[in-house]
């Protein structure tokens, strides 16, 4: 019988300190209570000074907590990241069916995006080679919030102070002559998004491509993702909007959202 631990059977990281960090995390994850530095060192075979140094670095990033001197346990940052990953995975799983159904109706790319800091990250896409789109936003690709329809939904969910802070951080850099690069113009655009519950990209990220987006909400009424249709600028059909909103509603309902009013609009 093979008695190797899981991390022994996996390929080792090329950076030694990362390998040691993974081993330390595994030890902390195996115990519910805090573990002493001495015990951690013994279980990992690492020198106490090395163990102490790595654990302190992890504590700076909130990946490790020190409830009392000389003892350690996993930190809240793991919970935060775990919830983020769980939320994205559940949204993606819930969205796949409605996205494919919507694509079959309109024959244009349908995109699912989530917010990551000051950017939108594309996590799923339904499209076909016959869609006519020349530009493909790859899964895992990202774009500034203010240049995308999905991104504007998330900015619209922020309060005015946060929107101004975003504008200061990013400088509202533009990609095309249609890009919104002035705060007052962005605020007007976000006001429309709040009023109508949809957002648009009018060739602001890429010339020749227009988008419309609707929000996806969880059981707490929180905006967790955006669902958008991308199309050549001269082919975006306003008749698609009710279909888009219905798909976003169906996905939200599968996540437990049951109200007509979103918490953040």
mmCIF file of C-alpha atoms in Angstrom:
data_model
loop_
_atom_site.group_PDB
_atom_site.id
_atom_site.type_symbol
_atom_site.label_atom_id
_atom_site.label_comp_id
_atom_site.label_asym_id
_atom_site.label_seq_id
_atom_site.Cartn_x
_atom_site.Cartn_y
_atom_site.Cartn_z
ATOM 1 C CA UNK A 1 0.000 0.000 0.000
ATOM 2 C CA UNK A 2 1.273 3.469 -0.908
ATOM 3 C CA UNK A 3 1.573 5.593 2.224
ATOM 4 C CA UNK A 4 2.697 8.764 0.494
ATOM 5 C CA UNK A 5 0.771 11.920 1.288
ATOM 6 C CA UNK A 6 -1.120 13.776 -1.413
ATOM 7 C CA UNK A 7 1.532 16.436 -1.795
ATOM 8 C CA UNK A 8 4.209 13.767 -2.163
ATOM 9 C CA UNK A 9 2.380 12.174 -5.079
ATOM 10 C CA UNK A 10 1.894 15.467 -6.945
ATOM 11 C CA UNK A 11 4.485 17.229 -9.052
ATOM 12 C CA UNK A 12 6.611 19.461 -6.865
ATOM 13 C CA UNK A 13 6.691 23.243 -7.394
ATOM 14 C CA UNK A 14 9.819 24.552 -9.068
ATOM 15 C CA UNK A 15 10.315 27.104 -6.270
ATOM 16 C CA UNK A 16 11.340 25.431 -3.012
ATOM 17 C CA UNK A 17 9.726 28.001 -0.718
ATOM 18 C CA UNK A 18 6.377 27.377 -2.413
ATOM 19 C CA UNK A 19 6.695 23.640 -1.811
ATOM 20 C CA UNK A 20 7.387 24.319 1.861
ATOM 21 C CA UNK A 21 4.471 26.748 2.055
ATOM 22 C CA UNK A 22 2.091 24.130 0.599
ATOM 23 C CA UNK A 23 3.269 21.553 3.139
ATOM 24 C CA UNK A 24 2.741 23.995 6.012
ATOM 25 C CA UNK A 25 -0.762 24.821 4.794
ATOM 26 C CA UNK A 26 -1.592 21.106 4.578
ATOM 27 C CA UNK A 27 -0.552 20.620 8.194
ATOM 28 C CA UNK A 28 -2.672 23.542 9.382
ATOM 29 C CA UNK A 29 -5.619 22.312 7.299
ATOM 30 C CA UNK A 30 -5.468 18.902 8.983
ATOM 31 C CA UNK A 31 -6.255 20.375 12.409
ATOM 32 C CA UNK A 32 -9.274 22.326 13.612
ATOM 33 C CA UNK A 33 -7.420 23.942 16.483
ATOM 34 C CA UNK A 34 -4.314 26.099 16.371
ATOM 35 C CA UNK A 35 -1.024 24.210 16.061
ATOM 36 C CA UNK A 36 2.193 25.095 17.869
ATOM 37 C CA UNK A 37 5.299 26.061 15.961
ATOM 38 C CA UNK A 38 7.131 23.093 17.465
ATOM 39 C CA UNK A 39 4.522 20.592 16.267
ATOM 40 C CA UNK A 40 4.364 22.130 12.802
ATOM 41 C CA UNK A 41 8.122 21.943 12.518
ATOM 42 C CA UNK A 42 8.157 18.308 13.598
ATOM 43 C CA UNK A 43 5.373 17.273 11.230
ATOM 44 C CA UNK A 44 6.908 19.002 8.211
ATOM 45 C CA UNK A 45 10.552 18.242 8.961
ATOM 46 C CA UNK A 46 11.376 21.907 8.447
ATOM 47 C CA UNK A 47 13.739 23.784 10.755
ATOM 48 C CA UNK A 48 11.826 25.896 13.310
ATOM 49 C CA UNK A 49 13.375 29.126 12.030
ATOM 50 C CA UNK A 50 12.340 28.306 8.449
ATOM 51 C CA UNK A 51 8.851 27.345 9.606
ATOM 52 C CA UNK A 52 8.534 30.542 11.622
ATOM 53 C CA UNK A 53 9.670 32.743 8.732
ATOM 54 C CA UNK A 54 7.238 31.250 6.193
ATOM 55 C CA UNK A 55 4.318 31.277 8.625
ATOM 56 C CA UNK A 56 4.935 34.924 9.454
ATOM 57 C CA UNK A 57 4.935 35.802 5.746
ATOM 58 C CA UNK A 58 1.647 33.934 5.332
ATOM 59 C CA UNK A 59 0.253 35.837 8.320
ATOM 60 C CA UNK A 60 1.023 39.143 6.577
ATOM 61 C CA UNK A 61 -1.232 38.048 3.735
ATOM 62 C CA UNK A 62 -3.917 36.861 6.227
ATOM 63 C CA UNK A 63 -3.526 33.278 5.006
ATOM 64 C CA UNK A 64 -2.471 32.314 8.534
ATOM 65 C CA UNK A 65 -3.711 33.583 11.912
ATOM 66 C CA UNK A 66 -1.781 33.652 15.192
ATOM 67 C CA UNK A 67 -4.403 33.346 17.943
ATOM 68 C CA UNK A 68 -1.598 33.401 20.513
ATOM 69 C CA UNK A 69 2.146 33.588 20.470
ATOM 70 C CA UNK A 70 3.760 30.475 18.986
ATOM 71 C CA UNK A 71 0.597 28.920 17.548
ATOM 72 C CA UNK A 72 -0.939 29.095 14.087
ATOM 73 C CA UNK A 73 -4.093 28.224 12.170
ATOM 74 C CA UNK A 74 -5.482 28.885 8.692
ATOM 75 C CA UNK A 75 -6.556 32.489 8.181
ATOM 76 C CA UNK A 76 -9.738 34.129 6.951
ATOM 77 C CA UNK A 77 -8.221 34.886 3.561
ATOM 78 C CA UNK A 78 -8.734 31.248 2.595
ATOM 79 C CA UNK A 79 -12.424 31.566 3.457
ATOM 80 C CA UNK A 80 -12.741 34.729 1.377
ATOM 81 C CA UNK A 81 -11.035 33.187 -1.635
ATOM 82 C CA UNK A 82 -12.918 29.927 -1.216
ATOM 83 C CA UNK A 83 -16.252 31.733 -1.233
ATOM 84 C CA UNK A 84 -15.175 33.694 -4.304
ATOM 85 C CA UNK A 85 -14.233 30.537 -6.199
ATOM 86 C CA UNK A 86 -17.393 28.762 -5.053
ATOM 87 C CA UNK A 87 -19.518 31.664 -6.208
ATOM 88 C CA UNK A 88 -17.914 31.777 -9.626
ATOM 89 C CA UNK A 89 -18.193 28.051 -10.135
ATOM 90 C CA UNK A 90 -21.852 27.964 -9.115
ATOM 91 C CA UNK A 91 -22.684 30.920 -11.356
ATOM 92 C CA UNK A 92 -20.937 29.292 -14.289
ATOM 93 C CA UNK A 93 -22.716 25.997 -13.737
ATOM 94 C CA UNK A 94 -26.087 27.718 -13.452
ATOM 95 C CA UNK A 95 -25.434 29.874 -16.515
ATOM 96 C CA UNK A 96 -24.352 27.245 -19.044
ATOM 97 C CA UNK A 97 -27.821 26.013 -20.020
ATOM 98 C CA UNK A 98 -29.485 29.436 -20.385
ATOM 99 C CA UNK A 99 -26.434 30.786 -22.228
ATOM 100 C CA UNK A 100 -26.542 27.987 -24.795
ATOM 101 C CA UNK A 101 -30.290 28.387 -25.217
ATOM 102 C CA UNK A 102 -29.924 32.140 -25.754
ATOM 103 C CA UNK A 103 -27.156 31.606 -28.280
ATOM 104 C CA UNK A 104 -29.363 29.223 -30.262
ATOM 105 C CA UNK A 105 -32.024 31.933 -30.434
ATOM 106 C CA UNK A 106 -29.847 34.845 -31.525
ATOM 107 C CA UNK A 107 -26.799 33.145 -33.130
ATOM 108 C CA UNK A 108 -24.408 35.643 -31.543
ATOM 109 C CA UNK A 109 -21.832 35.228 -28.759
ATOM 110 C CA UNK A 110 -23.165 35.216 -25.195
ATOM 111 C CA UNK A 111 -20.638 36.090 -22.480
ATOM 112 C CA UNK A 112 -20.567 35.483 -18.739
ATOM 113 C CA UNK A 113 -18.292 37.788 -16.751
ATOM 114 C CA UNK A 114 -17.444 38.451 -13.117
ATOM 115 C CA UNK A 115 -15.702 41.351 -11.470
ATOM 116 C CA UNK A 116 -12.117 41.084 -10.320
ATOM 117 C CA UNK A 117 -10.907 44.367 -8.887
ATOM 118 C CA UNK A 118 -11.070 47.042 -11.557
ATOM 119 C CA UNK A 119 -11.637 44.592 -14.387
ATOM 120 C CA UNK A 120 -14.132 42.173 -15.833
ATOM 121 C CA UNK A 121 -12.987 38.559 -16.257
ATOM 122 C CA UNK A 122 -14.688 36.373 -18.851
ATOM 123 C CA UNK A 123 -15.515 33.011 -17.261
ATOM 124 C CA UNK A 124 -17.748 31.401 -19.901
ATOM 125 C CA UNK A 125 -18.824 31.948 -23.503
ATOM 126 C CA UNK A 126 -21.394 30.458 -25.849
ATOM 127 C CA UNK A 127 -20.616 31.054 -29.502
ATOM 128 C CA UNK A 128 -20.194 29.372 -32.873
ATOM 129 C CA UNK A 129 -17.868 29.798 -35.834
ATOM 130 C CA UNK A 130 -20.800 31.136 -37.851
ATOM 131 C CA UNK A 131 -21.454 33.975 -35.426
ATOM 132 C CA UNK A 132 -19.711 36.482 -37.664
ATOM 133 C CA UNK A 133 -17.612 37.906 -34.847
ATOM 134 C CA UNK A 134 -14.063 38.687 -35.793
ATOM 135 C CA UNK A 135 -12.880 39.338 -32.241
ATOM 136 C CA UNK A 136 -13.103 36.508 -29.699
ATOM 137 C CA UNK A 137 -12.908 37.315 -26.001
ATOM 138 C CA UNK A 138 -11.200 34.250 -24.611
ATOM 139 C CA UNK A 139 -12.309 32.700 -21.342
ATOM 140 C CA UNK A 140 -9.961 34.103 -18.727
ATOM 141 C CA UNK A 141 -9.563 37.316 -20.699
ATOM 142 C CA UNK A 142 -10.131 40.618 -18.945
ATOM 143 C CA UNK A 143 -11.066 44.207 -19.718
ATOM 144 C CA UNK A 144 -11.594 47.497 -17.814
ATOM 145 C CA UNK A 145 -14.968 47.901 -16.145
ATOM 146 C CA UNK A 146 -15.866 51.225 -17.780
ATOM 147 C CA UNK A 147 -15.284 49.952 -21.323
ATOM 148 C CA UNK A 148 -17.595 46.932 -21.127
ATOM 149 C CA UNK A 149 -21.329 46.445 -20.737
ATOM 150 C CA UNK A 150 -20.857 43.855 -17.993
ATOM 151 C CA UNK A 151 -18.331 46.069 -16.247
ATOM 152 C CA UNK A 152 -20.727 49.016 -16.213
ATOM 153 C CA UNK A 153 -23.261 46.871 -14.367
ATOM 154 C CA UNK A 154 -20.776 46.417 -11.532
ATOM 155 C CA UNK A 155 -19.838 50.101 -11.483
ATOM 156 C CA UNK A 156 -23.544 50.973 -11.406
ATOM 157 C CA UNK A 157 -23.835 48.819 -8.278
ATOM 158 C CA UNK A 158 -21.125 50.911 -6.568
ATOM 159 C CA UNK A 159 -21.881 54.118 -4.707
ATOM 160 C CA UNK A 160 -20.705 57.439 -6.252
ATOM 161 C CA UNK A 161 -17.636 57.625 -4.019
ATOM 162 C CA UNK A 162 -16.432 54.217 -5.175
ATOM 163 C CA UNK A 163 -17.024 55.164 -8.794
ATOM 164 C CA UNK A 164 -14.929 58.312 -8.351
ATOM 165 C CA UNK A 165 -12.190 56.253 -6.670
ATOM 166 C CA UNK A 166 -12.246 53.852 -9.631
ATOM 167 C CA UNK A 167 -11.902 56.786 -12.030
ATOM 168 C CA UNK A 168 -8.925 58.127 -10.066
ATOM 169 C CA UNK A 169 -7.180 54.736 -9.962
ATOM 170 C CA UNK A 170 -7.640 53.901 -13.618
ATOM 171 C CA UNK A 171 -7.631 57.328 -15.223
ATOM 172 C CA UNK A 172 -10.553 56.048 -17.364
ATOM 173 C CA UNK A 173 -8.200 55.179 -20.203
ATOM 174 C CA UNK A 174 -9.935 54.585 -23.534
ATOM 175 C CA UNK A 175 -9.513 52.008 -26.297
ATOM 176 C CA UNK A 176 -11.447 53.711 -29.106
ATOM 177 C CA UNK A 177 -12.843 57.142 -29.967
ATOM 178 C CA UNK A 178 -16.162 55.945 -28.486
ATOM 179 C CA UNK A 179 -14.645 55.092 -25.087
ATOM 180 C CA UNK A 180 -15.996 56.980 -22.084
ATOM 181 C CA UNK A 181 -12.986 58.729 -20.573
ATOM 182 C CA UNK A 182 -14.650 61.500 -18.520
ATOM 183 C CA UNK A 183 -16.148 60.915 -15.090
ATOM 184 C CA UNK A 184 -19.317 62.962 -15.662
ATOM 185 C CA UNK A 185 -20.070 61.008 -18.856
ATOM 186 C CA UNK A 186 -19.489 57.710 -17.034
ATOM 187 C CA UNK A 187 -21.781 58.771 -14.193
ATOM 188 C CA UNK A 188 -24.539 59.546 -16.709
ATOM 189 C CA UNK A 189 -24.054 56.130 -18.306
ATOM 190 C CA UNK A 190 -24.208 54.399 -14.929
ATOM 191 C CA UNK A 191 -27.376 56.307 -14.027
ATOM 192 C CA UNK A 192 -29.044 54.801 -17.103
ATOM 193 C CA UNK A 193 -27.836 51.345 -16.122
ATOM 194 C CA UNK A 194 -29.372 51.748 -12.660
ATOM 195 C CA UNK A 195 -32.636 53.029 -14.111
ATOM 196 C CA UNK A 196 -33.127 50.348 -16.746
ATOM 197 C CA UNK A 197 -31.193 47.435 -15.231
ATOM 198 C CA UNK A 198 -29.118 46.952 -18.388
ATOM 199 C CA UNK A 199 -25.827 48.344 -19.687
ATOM 200 C CA UNK A 200 -24.276 48.789 -23.107
ATOM 201 C CA UNK A 201 -20.913 48.953 -24.838
ATOM 202 C CA UNK A 202 -21.135 51.100 -27.978
ATOM 203 C CA UNK A 203 -17.834 50.162 -29.667
ATOM 204 C CA UNK A 204 -16.037 51.410 -26.560
ATOM 205 C CA UNK A 205 -13.761 48.414 -26.076
ATOM 206 C CA UNK A 206 -13.350 47.479 -29.735
ATOM 207 C CA UNK A 207 -14.452 49.220 -32.899
ATOM 208 C CA UNK A 208 -17.066 47.259 -34.798
ATOM 209 C CA UNK A 209 -18.406 45.444 -31.713
ATOM 210 C CA UNK A 210 -21.404 46.440 -29.603
ATOM 211 C CA UNK A 211 -22.745 44.687 -26.512
ATOM 212 C CA UNK A 212 -25.727 44.709 -24.177
ATOM 213 C CA UNK A 213 -25.680 43.229 -20.671
ATOM 214 C CA UNK A 214 -28.014 42.257 -17.842
ATOM 215 C CA UNK A 215 -27.091 41.413 -14.263
ATOM 216 C CA UNK A 216 -27.144 38.075 -12.475
ATOM 217 C CA UNK A 217 -28.000 38.148 -8.760
ATOM 218 C CA UNK A 218 -27.611 35.660 -5.927
ATOM 219 C CA UNK A 219 -30.011 34.709 -3.140
ATOM 220 C CA UNK A 220 -29.045 37.852 -1.208
ATOM 221 C CA UNK A 221 -29.822 40.117 -4.163
ATOM 222 C CA UNK A 222 -26.137 40.810 -4.756
ATOM 223 C CA UNK A 223 -24.814 41.319 -8.287
ATOM 224 C CA UNK A 224 -22.456 38.385 -8.862
ATOM 225 C CA UNK A 225 -22.036 38.286 -12.655
ATOM 226 C CA UNK A 226 -23.014 39.930 -15.890
ATOM 227 C CA UNK A 227 -24.532 38.255 -18.951
ATOM 228 C CA UNK A 228 -23.924 39.993 -22.264
ATOM 229 C CA UNK A 229 -24.548 39.623 -25.986
ATOM 230 C CA UNK A 230 -21.786 40.696 -28.369
ATOM 231 C CA UNK A 231 -22.471 41.433 -32.019
ATOM 232 C CA UNK A 232 -21.099 43.355 -34.993
ATOM 233 C CA UNK A 233 -22.053 46.989 -34.463
ATOM 234 C CA UNK A 234 -24.511 47.072 -37.369
ATOM 235 C CA UNK A 235 -26.240 43.832 -36.376
ATOM 236 C CA UNK A 236 -27.044 44.294 -32.677
ATOM 237 C CA UNK A 237 -30.807 43.764 -32.488
ATOM 238 C CA UNK A 238 -32.831 45.491 -29.744
ATOM 239 C CA UNK A 239 -35.264 42.601 -30.017
ATOM 240 C CA UNK A 240 -32.685 40.450 -28.266
ATOM 241 C CA UNK A 241 -32.954 42.470 -25.067
ATOM 242 C CA UNK A 242 -36.001 40.693 -23.563
ATOM 243 C CA UNK A 243 -34.374 37.329 -24.324
ATOM 244 C CA UNK A 244 -31.171 38.458 -22.603
ATOM 245 C CA UNK A 245 -33.070 39.697 -19.552
ATOM 246 C CA UNK A 246 -35.032 36.452 -19.335
ATOM 247 C CA UNK A 247 -31.837 34.375 -19.485
ATOM 248 C CA UNK A 248 -30.232 36.506 -16.763
ATOM 249 C CA UNK A 249 -33.406 36.170 -14.659
ATOM 250 C CA UNK A 250 -33.435 32.384 -15.095
ATOM 251 C CA UNK A 251 -29.805 32.133 -13.986
ATOM 252 C CA UNK A 252 -30.474 34.404 -10.992
ATOM 253 C CA UNK A 253 -33.491 32.313 -10.016
ATOM 254 C CA UNK A 254 -31.379 29.151 -10.049
ATOM 255 C CA UNK A 255 -29.003 30.902 -7.620
ATOM 256 C CA UNK A 256 -31.876 31.587 -5.244
ATOM 257 C CA UNK A 257 -32.785 35.139 -6.271
ATOM 258 C CA UNK A 258 -36.522 35.624 -5.933
ATOM 259 C CA UNK A 259 -37.157 39.383 -5.803
ATOM 260 C CA UNK A 260 -37.883 41.982 -8.425
ATOM 261 C CA UNK A 261 -35.586 44.539 -6.814
ATOM 262 C CA UNK A 262 -31.836 44.054 -6.605
ATOM 263 C CA UNK A 263 -30.131 44.919 -3.359
ATOM 264 C CA UNK A 264 -27.567 47.179 -4.992
ATOM 265 C CA UNK A 265 -29.682 49.111 -7.500
#
